[in-house]
Amino acid sequence: MSIKEQLTADMKEAMKAHEKERLAVIRSARGAIRQAEIDGGHAELDDDAVVGVLSKEIKMRRDSVDEFKKGGREDLVAQTQAEIDVLMTYMPAQLSEDEVKAIVKEAVEKTGAQTPKDMGKVMGLVMPKVKGRADGKLVNTIVRSMLH
């Protein structure tokens, strides 16, 4: 079953169970996917493209959580974190920090990167390998620590 099919099935299930918050998040995700299909002129996105759209949705919400914390809005932090948790169920298994470090180390060795100026080369190799399976901020932090 594709991710889109899973979203549709879960949306129906959430409607029947009267889970308003979960239903709203799933509808929002389906809307973002549909918009990406329209914008890209694609009839249907494959699972990789859907993961990309969901990653953007999660990133937006994580950024919002940071802002809500700065503003002292714990109610919105909890609500937005719950939305992230729903979206994460549709993402591939996340890589551990050690797994990301191993991928970054391999990329650093392959590119011969040594200074922070070489960060773009390393990120260019790493991001396609971890797409949807690791947070970009974590990857960025690890790359920075290895290129000191």
PDB file of C-alpha atoms in Angstrom:
ATOM      1  CA  MET A   1       0.000   0.000   0.000  1.00  0.00           C
ATOM      2  CA  SER A   2       1.422   3.375  -0.987  1.00  0.00           C
ATOM      3  CA  ILE A   3       1.694   6.225   1.505  1.00  0.00           C
ATOM      4  CA  LYS A   4      -1.099   8.103  -0.280  1.00  0.00           C
ATOM      5  CA  GLU A   5      -3.387   5.066  -0.038  1.00  0.00           C
ATOM      6  CA  GLN A   6      -2.483   4.719   3.647  1.00  0.00           C
ATOM      7  CA  LEU A   7      -3.328   8.384   4.239  1.00  0.00           C
ATOM      8  CA  THR A   8      -6.722   7.930   2.572  1.00  0.00           C
ATOM      9  CA  ALA A   9      -7.487   4.802   4.608  1.00  0.00           C
ATOM     10  CA  ASP A  10      -6.409   6.505   7.829  1.00  0.00           C
ATOM     11  CA  MET A  11      -8.491   9.568   6.977  1.00  0.00           C
ATOM     12  CA  LYS A  12     -11.602   7.399   6.666  1.00  0.00           C
ATOM     13  CA  GLU A  13     -10.727   5.635   9.911  1.00  0.00           C
ATOM     14  CA  ALA A  14     -10.235   8.968  11.717  1.00  0.00           C
ATOM     15  CA  MET A  15     -13.614  10.185  10.416  1.00  0.00           C
ATOM     16  CA  LYS A  16     -15.378   7.088  11.735  1.00  0.00           C
ATOM     17  CA  ALA A  17     -13.604   7.326  15.095  1.00  0.00           C
ATOM     18  CA  HIS A  18     -14.302  11.099  15.366  1.00  0.00           C
ATOM     19  CA  GLU A  19     -10.603  11.889  15.858  1.00  0.00           C
ATOM     20  CA  LYS A  20     -10.774  15.544  14.834  1.00  0.00           C
ATOM     21  CA  GLU A  21      -7.130  16.472  15.420  1.00  0.00           C
ATOM     22  CA  ARG A  22      -5.753  13.430  13.583  1.00  0.00           C
ATOM     23  CA  LEU A  23      -8.239  13.953  10.748  1.00  0.00           C
ATOM     24  CA  ALA A  24      -7.198  17.590  10.359  1.00  0.00           C
ATOM     25  CA  VAL A  25      -3.499  16.662  10.133  1.00  0.00           C
ATOM     26  CA  ILE A  26      -4.148  13.907   7.580  1.00  0.00           C
ATOM     27  CA  ARG A  27      -6.303  16.216   5.472  1.00  0.00           C
ATOM     28  CA  SER A  28      -3.611  18.875   5.612  1.00  0.00           C
ATOM     29  CA  ALA A  29      -0.977  16.357   4.483  1.00  0.00           C
ATOM     30  CA  ARG A  30      -3.180  15.100   1.653  1.00  0.00           C
ATOM     31  CA  GLY A  31      -3.777  18.711   0.592  1.00  0.00           C
ATOM     32  CA  ALA A  32      -0.044  19.426   0.535  1.00  0.00           C
ATOM     33  CA  ILE A  33       0.553  16.303  -1.556  1.00  0.00           C
ATOM     34  CA  ARG A  34      -2.215  17.244  -3.977  1.00  0.00           C
ATOM     35  CA  GLN A  35      -0.815  20.774  -4.263  1.00  0.00           C
ATOM     36  CA  ALA A  36       2.639  19.364  -5.049  1.00  0.00           C
ATOM     37  CA  GLU A  37       1.086  17.199  -7.761  1.00  0.00           C
ATOM     38  CA  ILE A  38      -0.663  20.207  -9.278  1.00  0.00           C
ATOM     39  CA  ASP A  39       2.421  22.434  -9.031  1.00  0.00           C
ATOM     40  CA  GLY A  40       4.647  19.794 -10.569  1.00  0.00           C
ATOM     41  CA  GLY A  41       2.177  18.836 -13.258  1.00  0.00           C
ATOM     42  CA  HIS A  42       2.356  15.224 -12.122  1.00  0.00           C
ATOM     43  CA  ALA A  43      -0.647  12.963 -12.251  1.00  0.00           C
ATOM     44  CA  GLU A  44       0.524  11.201  -9.087  1.00  0.00           C
ATOM     45  CA  LEU A  45       3.551  11.455  -6.829  1.00  0.00           C
ATOM     46  CA  ASP A  46       5.445   8.280  -5.985  1.00  0.00           C
ATOM     47  CA  ASP A  47       6.279   7.371  -2.390  1.00  0.00           C
ATOM     48  CA  ASP A  48       9.677   9.114  -2.511  1.00  0.00           C
ATOM     49  CA  ALA A  49       8.068  12.374  -3.589  1.00  0.00           C
ATOM     50  CA  VAL A  50       5.331  11.977  -0.967  1.00  0.00           C
ATOM     51  CA  VAL A  51       8.033  11.520   1.704  1.00  0.00           C
ATOM     52  CA  GLY A  52       9.599  14.764   0.481  1.00  0.00           C
ATOM     53  CA  VAL A  53       6.303  16.624   0.852  1.00  0.00           C
ATOM     54  CA  LEU A  54       5.704  15.151   4.306  1.00  0.00           C
ATOM     55  CA  SER A  55       9.261  16.082   5.313  1.00  0.00           C
ATOM     56  CA  LYS A  56       8.538  19.703   4.418  1.00  0.00           C
ATOM     57  CA  GLU A  57       5.311  19.608   6.432  1.00  0.00           C
ATOM     58  CA  ILE A  58       7.166  18.212   9.449  1.00  0.00           C
ATOM     59  CA  LYS A  59       9.958  20.777   9.098  1.00  0.00           C
ATOM     60  CA  MET A  60       7.423  23.611   9.007  1.00  0.00           C
ATOM     61  CA  ARG A  61       5.832  22.313  12.176  1.00  0.00           C
ATOM     62  CA  ARG A  62       9.194  21.854  13.930  1.00  0.00           C
ATOM     63  CA  ASP A  63      10.074  25.449  13.098  1.00  0.00           C
ATOM     64  CA  SER A  64       6.698  26.510  14.494  1.00  0.00           C
ATOM     65  CA  VAL A  65       7.357  24.578  17.718  1.00  0.00           C
ATOM     66  CA  ASP A  66      10.619  26.495  18.178  1.00  0.00           C
ATOM     67  CA  GLU A  67       8.810  29.811  17.715  1.00  0.00           C
ATOM     68  CA  PHE A  68       5.964  28.806  20.042  1.00  0.00           C
ATOM     69  CA  LYS A  69       8.496  27.861  22.730  1.00  0.00           C
ATOM     70  CA  LYS A  70      10.161  31.272  22.396  1.00  0.00           C
ATOM     71  CA  GLY A  71       6.754  32.890  22.783  1.00  0.00           C
ATOM     72  CA  GLY A  72       5.815  30.802  25.808  1.00  0.00           C
ATOM     73  CA  ARG A  73       2.828  29.203  24.072  1.00  0.00           C
ATOM     74  CA  GLU A  74       3.003  25.705  25.570  1.00  0.00           C
ATOM     75  CA  ASP A  75      -0.558  24.973  24.402  1.00  0.00           C
ATOM     76  CA  LEU A  76       0.495  25.458  20.774  1.00  0.00           C
ATOM     77  CA  VAL A  77       3.742  23.553  21.348  1.00  0.00           C
ATOM     78  CA  ALA A  78       1.805  20.494  22.513  1.00  0.00           C
ATOM     79  CA  GLN A  79      -0.728  20.730  19.669  1.00  0.00           C
ATOM     80  CA  THR A  80       1.946  21.137  16.994  1.00  0.00           C
ATOM     81  CA  GLN A  81       4.043  18.316  18.469  1.00  0.00           C
ATOM     82  CA  ALA A  82       0.972  16.063  18.290  1.00  0.00           C
ATOM     83  CA  GLU A  83       0.649  16.965  14.585  1.00  0.00           C
ATOM     84  CA  ILE A  84       4.319  16.072  14.031  1.00  0.00           C
ATOM     85  CA  ASP A  85       3.756  12.721  15.753  1.00  0.00           C
ATOM     86  CA  VAL A  86       0.859  11.917  13.400  1.00  0.00           C
ATOM     87  CA  LEU A  87       2.924  12.818  10.313  1.00  0.00           C
ATOM     88  CA  MET A  88       5.945  10.823  11.515  1.00  0.00           C
ATOM     89  CA  THR A  89       3.909   7.603  11.293  1.00  0.00           C
ATOM     90  CA  TYR A  90       4.012   7.950   7.491  1.00  0.00           C
ATOM     91  CA  MET A  91       7.767   8.556   7.301  1.00  0.00           C
ATOM     92  CA  PRO A  92      10.387   5.837   6.783  1.00  0.00           C
ATOM     93  CA  ALA A  93      12.221   4.617   9.874  1.00  0.00           C
ATOM     94  CA  GLN A  94      14.446   7.396  11.183  1.00  0.00           C
ATOM     95  CA  LEU A  95      18.207   6.977  11.317  1.00  0.00           C
ATOM     96  CA  SER A  96      19.958   7.136  14.667  1.00  0.00           C
ATOM     97  CA  GLU A  97      22.530   9.839  15.333  1.00  0.00           C
ATOM     98  CA  ASP A  98      25.321   7.236  15.051  1.00  0.00           C
ATOM     99  CA  GLU A  99      24.036   6.083  11.651  1.00  0.00           C
ATOM    100  CA  VAL A 100      23.968   9.689  10.415  1.00  0.00           C
ATOM    101  CA  LYS A 101      27.504  10.231  11.747  1.00  0.00           C
ATOM    102  CA  ALA A 102      28.702   7.174   9.800  1.00  0.00           C
ATOM    103  CA  ILE A 103      27.134   8.468   6.562  1.00  0.00           C
ATOM    104  CA  VAL A 104      28.634  11.940   7.126  1.00  0.00           C
ATOM    105  CA  LYS A 105      32.060  10.482   7.911  1.00  0.00           C
ATOM    106  CA  GLU A 106      31.964   8.458   4.683  1.00  0.00           C
ATOM    107  CA  ALA A 107      30.997  11.583   2.697  1.00  0.00           C
ATOM    108  CA  VAL A 108      33.773  13.637   4.317  1.00  0.00           C
ATOM    109  CA  GLU A 109      36.326  10.972   3.381  1.00  0.00           C
ATOM    110  CA  LYS A 110      34.966  10.661  -0.154  1.00  0.00           C
ATOM    111  CA  THR A 111      35.062  14.416  -0.814  1.00  0.00           C
ATOM    112  CA  GLY A 112      38.285  15.061   1.059  1.00  0.00           C
ATOM    113  CA  ALA A 113      36.549  17.891   2.905  1.00  0.00           C
ATOM    114  CA  GLN A 114      38.494  19.476   5.752  1.00  0.00           C
ATOM    115  CA  THR A 115      37.191  22.976   6.439  1.00  0.00           C
ATOM    116  CA  PRO A 116      33.731  24.465   6.908  1.00  0.00           C
ATOM    117  CA  LYS A 117      34.082  25.879   3.377  1.00  0.00           C
ATOM    118  CA  ASP A 118      33.702  22.290   2.096  1.00  0.00           C
ATOM    119  CA  MET A 119      30.353  21.863   3.855  1.00  0.00           C
ATOM    120  CA  GLY A 120      28.336  22.182   0.636  1.00  0.00           C
ATOM    121  CA  LYS A 121      30.147  19.251  -0.972  1.00  0.00           C
ATOM    122  CA  VAL A 122      29.505  17.035   2.030  1.00  0.00           C
ATOM    123  CA  MET A 123      25.847  18.069   2.415  1.00  0.00           C
ATOM    124  CA  GLY A 124      25.320  17.426  -1.304  1.00  0.00           C
ATOM    125  CA  LEU A 125      26.389  13.815  -0.852  1.00  0.00           C
ATOM    126  CA  VAL A 126      24.710  13.203   2.512  1.00  0.00           C
ATOM    127  CA  MET A 127      21.220  14.666   2.042  1.00  0.00           C
ATOM    128  CA  PRO A 128      20.096  12.352  -0.788  1.00  0.00           C
ATOM    129  CA  LYS A 129      21.154   9.348   1.329  1.00  0.00           C
ATOM    130  CA  VAL A 130      19.216  10.441   4.409  1.00  0.00           C
ATOM    131  CA  LYS A 131      16.213  12.055   2.689  1.00  0.00           C
ATOM    132  CA  GLY A 132      13.164  11.622   4.889  1.00  0.00           C
ATOM    133  CA  ARG A 133      15.094   9.524   7.384  1.00  0.00           C
ATOM    134  CA  ALA A 134      16.970  12.232   9.299  1.00  0.00           C
ATOM    135  CA  ASP A 135      16.339  15.820  10.323  1.00  0.00           C
ATOM    136  CA  GLY A 136      18.316  18.318   8.251  1.00  0.00           C
ATOM    137  CA  LYS A 137      19.314  20.287  11.364  1.00  0.00           C
ATOM    138  CA  LEU A 138      20.867  17.162  12.888  1.00  0.00           C
ATOM    139  CA  VAL A 139      22.784  16.427   9.680  1.00  0.00           C
ATOM    140  CA  ASN A 140      23.965  20.038   9.489  1.00  0.00           C
ATOM    141  CA  THR A 141      25.169  19.956  13.110  1.00  0.00           C
ATOM    142  CA  ILE A 142      27.071  16.703  12.578  1.00  0.00           C
ATOM    143  CA  VAL A 143      28.726  17.956   9.386  1.00  0.00           C
ATOM    144  CA  ARG A 144      29.770  21.190  11.135  1.00  0.00           C
ATOM    145  CA  SER A 145      31.283  19.226  14.038  1.00  0.00           C
ATOM    146  CA  MET A 146      33.323  17.060  11.656  1.00  0.00           C
ATOM    147  CA  LEU A 147      34.580  20.044   9.614  1.00  0.00           C
ATOM    148  CA  HIS A 148      36.128  22.217  12.301  1.00  0.00           C
TER     149      HIS A 148
END
